[in-house]
Backbone as numpy.savetxt, mean C-alpha at the origin, in Angstrom:
# Nx Ny Nz CAx CAy CAz Cx Cy Cz
19.07 -17.83 -6.47 18.21 -16.68 -6.53 18.99 -15.22 -6.58
18.73 -14.38 -7.22 19.35 -13.08 -7.21 18.98 -12.34 -6.21
19.91 -11.65 -5.32 19.43 -11.16 -4.07 19.05 -9.44 -4.38
19.26 -9.40 -5.48 19.24 -7.78 -5.90 17.71 -7.55 -6.22
16.91 -7.26 -5.07 15.52 -6.81 -5.00 15.26 -5.37 -5.78
16.09 -4.73 -6.01 15.96 -3.32 -6.59 15.22 -3.47 -8.03
15.49 -4.58 -8.65 14.98 -4.59 -10.21 13.69 -5.05 -10.15
12.89 -5.32 -9.10 11.59 -5.65 -8.99 10.56 -4.42 -8.90
9.71 -4.18 -9.81 8.62 -3.09 -9.68 7.72 -3.83 -8.55
7.07 -2.84 -7.85 6.13 -3.32 -6.96 4.84 -2.31 -7.24
3.67 -2.84 -7.51 2.66 -1.94 -7.70 1.74 -1.94 -6.32
1.73 -0.86 -5.74 0.92 -0.50 -4.54 -0.40 -0.05 -4.80
-1.38 -0.77 -4.49 -2.65 -0.44 -4.86 -3.21 0.00 -3.56
-3.86 1.26 -3.57 -4.39 2.12 -2.70 -5.76 2.81 -3.10
-6.90 2.02 -2.54 -8.10 2.53 -2.90 -8.67 3.50 -1.56
-9.19 4.61 -2.08 -9.49 5.41 -0.90 -10.96 6.09 -1.30
-11.77 5.96 -0.13 -13.12 6.73 -0.10 -13.37 7.52 0.93
-13.38 8.76 0.71 -13.48 9.66 1.82 -12.55 9.66 3.06
-11.25 9.47 2.50 -10.30 9.09 3.41 -9.36 10.52 3.83
-9.89 11.92 3.64 -9.00 13.08 3.88 -8.24 12.96 5.31
-9.04 12.20 6.50 -8.15 12.46 7.61 -6.85 11.72 7.80
-6.65 10.57 6.79 -5.28 10.03 6.95 -4.64 9.51 5.56
-5.08 10.00 4.63 -4.71 9.76 3.26 -3.19 10.22 3.24
-2.98 11.55 3.49 -1.55 11.98 3.44 -0.59 11.13 4.39
-0.86 10.91 5.29 0.13 9.91 6.20 0.11 8.71 5.34
-0.68 8.18 4.83 -0.69 6.67 4.20 0.31 6.81 2.97
-0.08 7.70 2.41 0.85 7.89 0.87 1.99 8.39 1.53
2.57 9.20 2.19 3.76 9.61 2.64 4.62 8.30 3.11
3.74 7.44 4.08 4.64 6.22 4.31 4.93 5.33 3.36
4.41 5.49 2.21 4.69 4.31 1.03 5.72 5.23 0.14
5.99 6.70 0.13 6.85 7.31 -0.59 8.03 7.11 0.13
8.15 7.14 1.45 9.34 6.83 2.37 9.91 5.37 2.35
9.36 4.68 1.57 9.82 3.17 1.59 11.38 3.00 1.17
12.14 2.07 1.82 13.60 1.97 1.56 13.60 1.22 0.10
12.53 0.36 -0.45 12.48 -0.06 -1.79 11.79 1.05 -2.56
12.51 1.54 -3.45 12.27 2.82 -4.35 11.56 2.49 -5.42
11.72 1.16 -6.10 11.27 0.99 -7.47 9.63 0.36 -7.21
8.78 1.44 -7.13 7.48 1.04 -7.13 6.51 1.99 -7.65
5.42 1.82 -8.07 4.34 2.67 -8.47 3.15 2.65 -7.31
2.68 3.89 -7.23 1.38 3.52 -6.03 0.35 4.23 -6.95
-0.45 3.23 -6.90 -1.84 3.53 -7.60 -2.78 3.83 -6.74
-3.39 4.91 -6.91 -4.26 5.33 -5.91 -5.75 5.51 -6.68
-6.64 4.99 -6.05 -7.95 4.97 -6.83 -9.12 5.41 -5.93
-9.35 6.66 -6.32 -10.30 7.69 -5.67 -11.37 7.13 -5.95
-12.27 6.41 -5.10 -13.54 5.83 -5.33 -14.78 6.73 -5.13
-14.82 7.78 -5.71 -15.77 8.61 -5.66 -15.92 9.68 -4.41
-14.88 10.10 -3.73 -14.92 10.67 -2.48 -15.59 12.01 -2.79
-16.34 12.38 -1.53 -17.06 13.77 -1.45 -16.42 14.73 -0.66
-15.24 14.25 0.01 -14.41 15.13 1.03 -13.39 15.77 0.23
-12.52 16.18 0.91 -11.09 16.70 0.14 -9.88 15.79 -0.15
-10.55 14.54 -0.16 -9.57 13.24 -0.60 -8.92 13.75 -1.82
-9.37 14.04 -2.86 -9.09 14.16 -4.27 -7.84 15.57 -4.08
-8.49 16.58 -3.47 -7.38 17.56 -3.50 -6.00 17.31 -2.55
-6.28 16.49 -1.70 -5.08 16.05 -1.06 -4.03 15.33 -1.80
-4.57 14.19 -2.43 -3.80 13.57 -3.37 -3.29 13.83 -4.38
-4.04 15.07 -5.04 -3.53 15.76 -6.12 -2.45 16.63 -5.60
-2.52 17.21 -4.58 -1.22 17.93 -4.07 0.20 17.30 -3.70
0.16 16.01 -3.60 1.24 15.35 -3.56 2.13 15.04 -4.79
3.12 15.54 -4.89 3.82 15.61 -6.19 4.85 14.35 -6.00
4.75 13.44 -6.98 5.60 12.31 -7.01 5.53 11.57 -8.25
6.53 11.31 -9.13 6.30 10.64 -10.43 5.79 9.26 -10.43
6.03 8.62 -9.13 5.48 7.27 -8.87 4.08 7.16 -8.50
3.40 8.07 -8.55 2.09 7.95 -7.85 1.10 8.23 -9.29
0.23 7.31 -9.41 -0.67 7.37 -10.43 -2.29 7.39 -9.79
-3.00 8.41 -10.15 -4.23 8.62 -9.67 -5.47 8.41 -10.58
-6.29 7.63 -10.39 -7.51 7.32 -11.08 -8.83 7.76 -10.29
-9.58 8.46 -10.87 -10.92 8.71 -10.31 -12.04 7.87 -10.90
-12.92 7.52 -9.83 -13.94 6.35 -10.36 -15.30 7.02 -9.66
-16.38 6.69 -10.21 -17.46 6.85 -9.53 -17.65 6.04 -8.35
-18.20 6.19 -7.28 -18.23 5.39 -5.97 -18.91 4.00 -6.37
-17.99 2.83 -6.25 -18.33 1.68 -6.66 -18.03 0.54 -5.61
-17.37 1.07 -4.57 -16.92 0.13 -3.13 -15.67 -0.39 -3.55
-15.10 -1.07 -2.46 -13.73 -1.43 -2.52 -13.32 -2.29 -3.33
-14.06 -3.41 -3.42 -13.76 -4.55 -4.30 -13.46 -4.00 -5.89
-14.60 -3.12 -6.41 -14.29 -2.63 -7.59 -13.23 -1.64 -7.70
-12.85 -1.05 -6.71 -11.62 -0.03 -6.79 -10.43 -0.86 -6.79
-10.37 -2.02 -5.98 -9.07 -3.09 -6.05 -8.98 -3.68 -7.33
-9.97 -4.01 -7.84 -10.02 -4.71 -9.03 -9.46 -3.96 -10.32
-10.03 -2.76 -10.15 -9.52 -1.62 -11.37 -8.12 -1.37 -10.91
-7.66 -1.18 -9.54 -6.21 -0.88 -9.61 -5.33 -2.12 -10.02
-5.76 -3.31 -9.61 -4.98 -4.57 -10.25 -4.90 -4.46 -11.91
-6.00 -4.24 -12.31 -6.02 -4.10 -13.70 -5.11 -3.01 -14.39
-4.63 -2.08 -13.57 -3.71 -1.08 -13.97 -2.34 -1.19 -13.78
-2.17 -2.19 -12.75 -0.92 -2.57 -12.13 0.28 -2.98 -13.16
1.68 -2.40 -13.38 2.56 -2.91 -14.14 3.73 -3.67 -13.29
3.50 -3.58 -12.26 4.63 -4.25 -11.32 4.96 -5.87 -11.57
5.86 -6.29 -11.09 6.22 -7.84 -10.75 5.44 -8.27 -9.46
5.13 -7.47 -8.87 4.47 -7.72 -7.44 3.33 -6.61 -7.17
2.34 -7.30 -6.50 1.34 -6.15 -5.98 1.42 -6.12 -4.48
1.27 -4.94 -4.10 1.18 -4.63 -2.45 -0.10 -3.94 -2.23
-0.91 -4.17 -1.15 -2.31 -3.79 -0.90 -1.93 -2.61 0.23
-2.48 -1.41 0.18 -2.48 -0.61 1.16 -3.88 0.06 1.35
-4.28 0.42 2.60 -5.30 0.98 2.94 -5.17 2.50 3.12
-6.20 3.43 2.83 -6.04 4.72 3.25 -5.93 5.39 4.68
-6.23 4.23 5.60 -5.82 4.74 6.80 -4.74 3.97 7.61
-3.94 3.44 6.75 -2.73 2.77 7.13 -1.47 3.46 7.15
-0.43 3.01 7.96 0.80 3.61 7.79 1.72 2.44 7.64
2.53 2.43 6.55 3.33 1.27 6.39 4.94 1.61 6.99
5.47 0.69 7.66 6.91 1.01 8.22 7.89 1.27 6.92
8.77 1.92 7.18 9.71 2.30 5.93 10.36 1.04 5.09
10.56 -0.18 5.91 11.15 -1.33 4.99 10.21 -2.28 4.85
8.86 -2.11 4.95 7.57 -2.96 4.49 7.77 -3.48 3.14
8.04 -2.84 2.24 7.94 -3.38 1.10 9.31 -4.37 0.69
10.29 -3.60 1.26 11.66 -4.30 1.01 11.67 -5.73 1.66
11.00 -5.66 3.11 11.07 -7.00 3.88 10.07 -7.88 3.16
8.87 -7.62 2.58 8.01 -8.49 2.10 8.53 -8.82 0.74
9.07 -8.12 -0.02 9.58 -8.48 -1.35 10.76 -9.67 -1.12
11.77 -9.58 -0.18 12.85 -10.36 0.09 12.04 -11.82 0.73
11.17 -11.83 1.46 10.44 -12.91 1.84 9.82 -13.59 0.58
9.27 -12.90 -0.17 8.64 -13.46 -1.32 9.60 -14.32 -2.07
10.67 -13.67 -2.31 11.90 -14.00 -3.11 12.49 -15.51 -2.46
12.81 -15.26 -1.20 13.77 -16.21 -0.46 12.88 -17.41 -0.53
11.73 -17.25 0.09 10.65 -18.46 0.20 9.88 -19.08 -0.75
10.10 -18.18 -2.01 9.53 -18.54 -3.46 8.07 -18.67 -3.26
7.36 -17.68 -2.38 6.09 -17.73 -1.88 5.23 -16.96 -3.01
3.88 -17.26 -3.06 3.02 -16.62 -3.81 2.26 -15.43 -3.23
2.34 -15.26 -1.86 1.55 -14.25 -1.00 2.47 -14.05 0.08
2.41 -12.95 0.83 3.14 -12.38 2.05 2.46 -11.56 2.83
2.07 -11.61 3.91 1.27 -10.60 4.91 2.47 -10.23 5.88
1.85 -9.44 6.91 2.78 -8.89 7.96 2.30 -8.69 9.18
2.76 -8.63 10.08 2.40 -8.19 11.56 1.58 -6.85 11.30
0.98 -6.37 12.44 0.47 -4.78 12.57 0.06 -4.59 13.90
-0.06 -3.12 14.06 -0.36 -2.86 15.27 -1.67 -1.65 15.08
-2.61 -1.64 16.02 -3.58 -0.54 15.91 -3.19 0.29 16.87
-3.43 1.68 16.50 -2.95 2.93 17.29 -4.03 3.68 17.45
-4.04 4.38 18.51 -5.26 5.36 18.76 -4.82 6.95 18.27
-5.45 7.80 18.41 -5.32 9.00 17.69 -4.26 9.72 18.00
-3.57 9.43 19.19 -2.11 9.87 19.60 -1.05 9.10 19.18
-1.26 8.19 18.42 -0.22 7.27 17.82 0.18 6.04 18.80
-0.42 5.94 19.92 -0.13 4.87 21.01 -0.56 3.53 20.43
0.37 2.58 20.78 -0.25 1.09 20.16 -1.18 0.71 21.20
-2.38 0.34 20.66 -3.60 -0.36 21.41 -3.55 -1.72 21.48
-2.95 -2.32 20.23 -2.90 -3.96 20.17 -2.01 -4.15 19.07
-1.15 -5.50 19.34 -0.43 -6.01 18.30 -1.00 -7.14 17.78
-0.50 -7.31 16.54 -1.11 -8.42 15.75 0.00 -9.30 15.02
0.20 -10.27 15.55 1.67 -11.09 15.03 1.12 -11.95 14.05
1.96 -11.92 12.64 1.53 -12.63 11.52 2.07 -14.07 11.94
1.52 -15.07 11.28 1.92 -16.59 11.55 3.27 -16.59 10.68
4.13 -17.44 11.27 5.56 -17.73 10.70 5.82 -19.11 10.14
4.96 -20.11 10.42 5.25 -21.32 10.06 3.85 -21.88 9.08
4.17 -22.92 8.25 3.01 -23.35 7.52 1.84 -23.64 8.28
1.84 -24.31 9.37 0.96 -24.74 10.46 0.17 -23.56 10.59
0.80 -22.44 11.08 0.06 -21.13 11.68 -0.87 -20.58 10.51
């Protein structure tokens, strides 16, 4: 296996509906990834708040924005996947914050283990960013 993960394009699919409260932080957390070779596909699913203004104000050539009439999460995800150009697809919610090495670590895991899918552990936080609860991902096939 070639350990050079920098050649793998990752398509990050981020559907959003009325996500003005957290969308900027979610997008910024992807833009700060250690793995730089990605496209961020943002699907605005008919938001009626300031979501579109916020995402349009973020300037980065890796961002591709699509505006749809409100059809729901599954339609938005499927649309985003249909537009993806990457070797791999990563899923992102509009109210999530990804750690800076998320894509790098997941890509390495996929390649080393020759896996088809990869998840991760996560935390829920409150409005002051204090951890409320930890959720650990399974690490063995049995789990």
